[in-house]
Tab-separated table of C-alpha atoms in Angstrom:
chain	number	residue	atom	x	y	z
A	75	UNK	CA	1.648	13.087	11.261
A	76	UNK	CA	0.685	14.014	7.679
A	77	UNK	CA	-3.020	13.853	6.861
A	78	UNK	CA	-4.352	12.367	3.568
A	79	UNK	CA	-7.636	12.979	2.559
A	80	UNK	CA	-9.155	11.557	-0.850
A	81	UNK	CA	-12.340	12.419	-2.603
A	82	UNK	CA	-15.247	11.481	-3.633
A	83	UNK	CA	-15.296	8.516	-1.361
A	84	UNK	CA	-17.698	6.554	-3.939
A	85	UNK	CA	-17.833	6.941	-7.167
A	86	UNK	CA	-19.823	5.288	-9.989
A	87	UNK	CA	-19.664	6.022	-13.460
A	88	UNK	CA	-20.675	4.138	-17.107
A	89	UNK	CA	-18.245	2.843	-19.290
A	90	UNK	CA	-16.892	5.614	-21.073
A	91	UNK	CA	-17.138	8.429	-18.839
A	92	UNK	CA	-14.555	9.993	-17.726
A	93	UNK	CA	-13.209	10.897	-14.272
A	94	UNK	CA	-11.276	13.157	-11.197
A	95	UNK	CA	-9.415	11.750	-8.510
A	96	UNK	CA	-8.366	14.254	-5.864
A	97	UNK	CA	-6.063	13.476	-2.792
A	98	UNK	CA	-5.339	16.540	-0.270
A	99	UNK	CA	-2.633	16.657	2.108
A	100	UNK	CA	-1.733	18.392	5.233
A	101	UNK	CA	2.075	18.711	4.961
A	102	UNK	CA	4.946	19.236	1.432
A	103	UNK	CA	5.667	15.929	0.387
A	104	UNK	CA	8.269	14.230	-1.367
A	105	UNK	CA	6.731	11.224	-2.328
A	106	UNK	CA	3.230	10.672	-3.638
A	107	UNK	CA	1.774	7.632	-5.192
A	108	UNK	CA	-0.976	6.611	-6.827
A	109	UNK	CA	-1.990	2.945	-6.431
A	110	UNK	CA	-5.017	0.945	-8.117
A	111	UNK	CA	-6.429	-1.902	-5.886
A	112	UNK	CA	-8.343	-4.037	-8.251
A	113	UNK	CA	-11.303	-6.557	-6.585
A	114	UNK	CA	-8.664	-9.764	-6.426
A	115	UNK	CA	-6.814	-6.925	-3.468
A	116	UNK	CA	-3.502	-6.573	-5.331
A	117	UNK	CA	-2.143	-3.101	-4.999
A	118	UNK	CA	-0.887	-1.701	-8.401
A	119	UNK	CA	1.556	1.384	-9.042
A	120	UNK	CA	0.345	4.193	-11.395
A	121	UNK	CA	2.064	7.310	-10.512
A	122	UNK	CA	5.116	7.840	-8.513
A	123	UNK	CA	4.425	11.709	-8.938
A	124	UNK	CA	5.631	14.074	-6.034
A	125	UNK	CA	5.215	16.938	-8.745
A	126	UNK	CA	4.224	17.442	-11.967
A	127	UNK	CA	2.019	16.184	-14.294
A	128	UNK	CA	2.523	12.213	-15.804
A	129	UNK	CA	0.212	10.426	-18.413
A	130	UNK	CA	-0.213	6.601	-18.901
A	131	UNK	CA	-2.542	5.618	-20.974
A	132	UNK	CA	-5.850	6.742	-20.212
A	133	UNK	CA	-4.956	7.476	-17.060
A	134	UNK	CA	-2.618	11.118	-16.257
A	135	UNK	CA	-2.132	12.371	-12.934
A	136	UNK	CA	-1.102	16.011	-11.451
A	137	UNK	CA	-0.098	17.324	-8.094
A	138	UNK	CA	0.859	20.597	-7.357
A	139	UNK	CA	2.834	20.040	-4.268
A	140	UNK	CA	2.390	24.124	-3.136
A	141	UNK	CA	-1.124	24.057	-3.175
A	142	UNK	CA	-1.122	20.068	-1.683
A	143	UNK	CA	-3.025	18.126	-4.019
A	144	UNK	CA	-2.937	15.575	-6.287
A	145	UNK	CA	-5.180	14.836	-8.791
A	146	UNK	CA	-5.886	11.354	-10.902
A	147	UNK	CA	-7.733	11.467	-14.107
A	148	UNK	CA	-9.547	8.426	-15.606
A	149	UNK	CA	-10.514	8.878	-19.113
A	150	UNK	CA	-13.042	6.276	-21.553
A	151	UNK	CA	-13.276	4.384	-18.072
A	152	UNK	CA	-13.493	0.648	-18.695
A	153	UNK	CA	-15.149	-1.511	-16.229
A	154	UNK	CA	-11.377	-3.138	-15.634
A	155	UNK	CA	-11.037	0.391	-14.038
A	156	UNK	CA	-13.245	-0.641	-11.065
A	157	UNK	CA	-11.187	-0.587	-7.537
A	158	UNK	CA	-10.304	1.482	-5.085
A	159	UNK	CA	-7.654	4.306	-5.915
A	160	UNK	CA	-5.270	5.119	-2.938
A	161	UNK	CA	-2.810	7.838	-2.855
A	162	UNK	CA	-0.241	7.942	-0.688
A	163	UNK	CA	2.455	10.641	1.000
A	164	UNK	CA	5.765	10.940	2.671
A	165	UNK	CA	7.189	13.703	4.256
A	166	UNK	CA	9.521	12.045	6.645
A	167	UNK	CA	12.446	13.373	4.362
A	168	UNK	CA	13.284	9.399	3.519
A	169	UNK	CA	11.000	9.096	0.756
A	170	UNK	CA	10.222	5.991	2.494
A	171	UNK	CA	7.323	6.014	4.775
A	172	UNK	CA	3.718	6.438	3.144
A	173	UNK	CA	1.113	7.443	4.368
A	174	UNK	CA	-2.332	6.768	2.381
A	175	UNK	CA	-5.283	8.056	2.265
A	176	UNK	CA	-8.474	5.817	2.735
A	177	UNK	CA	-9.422	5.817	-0.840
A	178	UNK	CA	-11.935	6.068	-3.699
A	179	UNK	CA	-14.049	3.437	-4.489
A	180	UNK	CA	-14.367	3.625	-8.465
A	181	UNK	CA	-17.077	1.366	-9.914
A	182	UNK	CA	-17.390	1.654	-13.434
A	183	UNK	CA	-20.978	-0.054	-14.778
A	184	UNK	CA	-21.070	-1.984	-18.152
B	912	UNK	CA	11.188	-10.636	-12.848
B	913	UNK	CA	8.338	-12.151	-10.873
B	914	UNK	CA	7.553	-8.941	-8.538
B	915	UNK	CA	7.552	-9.362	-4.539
B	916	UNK	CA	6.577	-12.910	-3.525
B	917	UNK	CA	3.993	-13.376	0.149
B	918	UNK	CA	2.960	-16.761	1.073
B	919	UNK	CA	1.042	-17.963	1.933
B	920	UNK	CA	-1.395	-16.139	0.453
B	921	UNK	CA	-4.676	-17.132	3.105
B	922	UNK	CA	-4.097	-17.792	6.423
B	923	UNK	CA	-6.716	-19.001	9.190
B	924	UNK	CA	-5.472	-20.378	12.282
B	925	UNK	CA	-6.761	-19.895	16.082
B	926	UNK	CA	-6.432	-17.445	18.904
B	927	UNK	CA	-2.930	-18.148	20.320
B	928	UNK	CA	-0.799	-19.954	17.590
B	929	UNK	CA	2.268	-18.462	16.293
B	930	UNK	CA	1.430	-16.995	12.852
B	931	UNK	CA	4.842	-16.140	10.263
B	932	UNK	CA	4.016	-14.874	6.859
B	933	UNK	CA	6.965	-14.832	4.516
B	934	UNK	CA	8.445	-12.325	2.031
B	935	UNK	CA	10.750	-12.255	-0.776
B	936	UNK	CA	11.299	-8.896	-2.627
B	937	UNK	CA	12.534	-8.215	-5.627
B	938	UNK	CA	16.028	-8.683	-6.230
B	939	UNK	CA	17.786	-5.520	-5.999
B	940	UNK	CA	15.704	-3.733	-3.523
B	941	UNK	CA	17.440	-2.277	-1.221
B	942	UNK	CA	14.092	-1.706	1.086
B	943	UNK	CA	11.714	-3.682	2.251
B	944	UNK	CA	8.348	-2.407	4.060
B	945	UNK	CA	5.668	-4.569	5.721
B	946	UNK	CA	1.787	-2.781	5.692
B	947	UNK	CA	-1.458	-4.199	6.893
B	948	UNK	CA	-4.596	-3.354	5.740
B	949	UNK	CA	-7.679	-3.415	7.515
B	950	UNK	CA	-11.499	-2.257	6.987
B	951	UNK	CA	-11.338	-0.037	10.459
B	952	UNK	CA	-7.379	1.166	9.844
B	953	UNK	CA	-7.297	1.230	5.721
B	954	UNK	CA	-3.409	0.474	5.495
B	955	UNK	CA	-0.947	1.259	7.397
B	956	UNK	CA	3.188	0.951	7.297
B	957	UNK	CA	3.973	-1.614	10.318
B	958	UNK	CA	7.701	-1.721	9.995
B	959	UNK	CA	10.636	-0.917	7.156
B	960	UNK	CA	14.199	-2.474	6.085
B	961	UNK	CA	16.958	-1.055	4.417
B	962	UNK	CA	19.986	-3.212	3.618
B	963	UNK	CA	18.388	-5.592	5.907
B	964	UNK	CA	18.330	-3.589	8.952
B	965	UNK	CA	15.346	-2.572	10.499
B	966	UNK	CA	14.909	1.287	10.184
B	967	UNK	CA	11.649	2.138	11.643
B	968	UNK	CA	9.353	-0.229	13.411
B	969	UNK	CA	6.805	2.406	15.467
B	970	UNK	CA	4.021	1.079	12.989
B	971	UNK	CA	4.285	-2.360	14.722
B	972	UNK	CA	1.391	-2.552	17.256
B	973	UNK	CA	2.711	-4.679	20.353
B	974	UNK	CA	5.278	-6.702	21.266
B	975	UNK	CA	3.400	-9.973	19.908
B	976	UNK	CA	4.448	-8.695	16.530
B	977	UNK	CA	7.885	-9.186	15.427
B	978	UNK	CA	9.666	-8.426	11.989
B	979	UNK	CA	12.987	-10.156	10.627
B	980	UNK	CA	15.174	-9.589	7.249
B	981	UNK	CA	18.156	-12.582	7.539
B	982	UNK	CA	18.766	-11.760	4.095
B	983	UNK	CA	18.896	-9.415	1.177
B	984	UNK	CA	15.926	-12.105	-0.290
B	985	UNK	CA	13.544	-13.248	2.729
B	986	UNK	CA	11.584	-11.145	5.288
B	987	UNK	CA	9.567	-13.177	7.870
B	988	UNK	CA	7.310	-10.968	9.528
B	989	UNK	CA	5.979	-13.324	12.741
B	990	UNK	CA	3.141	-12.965	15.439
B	991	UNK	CA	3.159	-14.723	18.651
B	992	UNK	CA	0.377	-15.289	20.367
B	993	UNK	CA	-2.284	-14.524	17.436
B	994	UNK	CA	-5.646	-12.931	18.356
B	995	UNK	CA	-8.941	-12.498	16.170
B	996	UNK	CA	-8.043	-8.333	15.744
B	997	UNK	CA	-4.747	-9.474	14.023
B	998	UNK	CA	-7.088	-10.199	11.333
B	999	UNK	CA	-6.420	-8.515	8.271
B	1000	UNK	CA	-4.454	-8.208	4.833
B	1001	UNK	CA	-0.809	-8.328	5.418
B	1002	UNK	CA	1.178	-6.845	2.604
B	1003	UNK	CA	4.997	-6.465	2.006
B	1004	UNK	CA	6.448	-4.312	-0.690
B	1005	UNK	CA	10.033	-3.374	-1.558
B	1006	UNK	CA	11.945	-0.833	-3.330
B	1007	UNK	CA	15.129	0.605	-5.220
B	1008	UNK	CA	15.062	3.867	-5.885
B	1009	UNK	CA	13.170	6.669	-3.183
B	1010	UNK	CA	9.446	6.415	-4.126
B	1011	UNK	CA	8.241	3.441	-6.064
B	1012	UNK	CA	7.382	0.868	-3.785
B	1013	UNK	CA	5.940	-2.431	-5.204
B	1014	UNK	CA	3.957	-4.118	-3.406
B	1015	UNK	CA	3.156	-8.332	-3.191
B	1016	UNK	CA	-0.676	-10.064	-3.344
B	1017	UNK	CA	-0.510	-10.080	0.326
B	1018	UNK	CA	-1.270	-12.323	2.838
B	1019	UNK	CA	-5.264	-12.360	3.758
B	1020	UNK	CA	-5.009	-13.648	7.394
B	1021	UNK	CA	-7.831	-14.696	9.597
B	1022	UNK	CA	-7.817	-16.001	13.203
B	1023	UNK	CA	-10.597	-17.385	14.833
């Protein structure tokens, strides 16, 4: 199956520093999500982005599906940002069936 | 609308009783997945609904898990007999459109 593999693993930052996400995977996609799960454990959408680049906010996110990768950007980082950010694949052809990656621990210090 | 609905949200029972967490997704959603999250595993699909129907259930570990969608609203997602490495966060998520799946507060489940 498709591989997923998200760095840094850890990552601490102050409050108002910005940040870069990256999620590498094995296979083309045509689904990839970025998700934000806060400390409570609820899993929150940011990007449905198989290609392209989307902003939000603070938060913007790129993949370039021929080089695999994906990339989430965090700027002025509030400690509300703190989490883990997943990002997850499909390349079943459904859309459907995601595969994540194990995640980035983001703490962001007051 | 409210989002996807799990309850109950915390679970504990023993080794050996029936377990059934419960799942309503948003109305409209034409799919419906069930995912379980654990420390060792991180989180993985289990099993995945469209219309209903069951579409792909190779995620489901063993035959003591079992997944049901009676209707378009409700997804029961049961475990028969229960053992301590069933422990984990059980979430369900549903979607419309290919892509964006949204997911419930999941169901933190613990047997002893």
């Amino acid at each position: 199956g498709i591989q997923v593999e998200q760095s840094p693993p850890d990552l601490i930052l102050q409050e108002g520093a910005n940040s870069t996400l990256r999620c590498n995977f094995s296979d083309s996609v045509n689904n990839l999500q970025w998700f934000h799960q806060n400390p409570w454990g609820q899993l929150i959408n940011l990007f449905y982005i198989p290609s392209g680049t989307k902003q939000n906010g603070r938060l913007s996110a790129t993949t370039v599906a021929t080089e695999r990768y994906s990339l989430l950007y965090i700027s002025s980082s509030q400690t509300t940002d703190s989490g883990v950010y997943f990002c997850a694949v499909d390349s079943s052809g459904s859309a459907r069936q995601l595969t994540f990656g194990s995640g980035t621990q983001l703490t962001v210090l007051p | 609308d409210a989002g996807v609905i799990q309850s109950p949200r915390h679970e504990v029972t023993e080794m050996g009783q029936e377990v059934t967490l419960r799942c309503k997704p948003i109305s409209g959603h034409d799919y419906l997945f069930w995912y379980r999250q654990t420390m060792m595993r991180g989180l993985e699909l289990l099993i995945y609904f469209n219309n209903n129907v069951p579409i792909d259930d190779s995620g489901m570990p063993e035959d003591r898990f079992s997944a049901k969608m009676p209707n378009a609203s409700f997804s029961t997602l049961k475990i028969q007999p229960s053992e301590p490495r069933d422990s984990a966060v059980y979430f369900c998520a549903s979607s419309l459109i290919p892509g964006t799946q949204y997911f419930g507060p999941g169901t933190r489940l613990l047997v002893l």
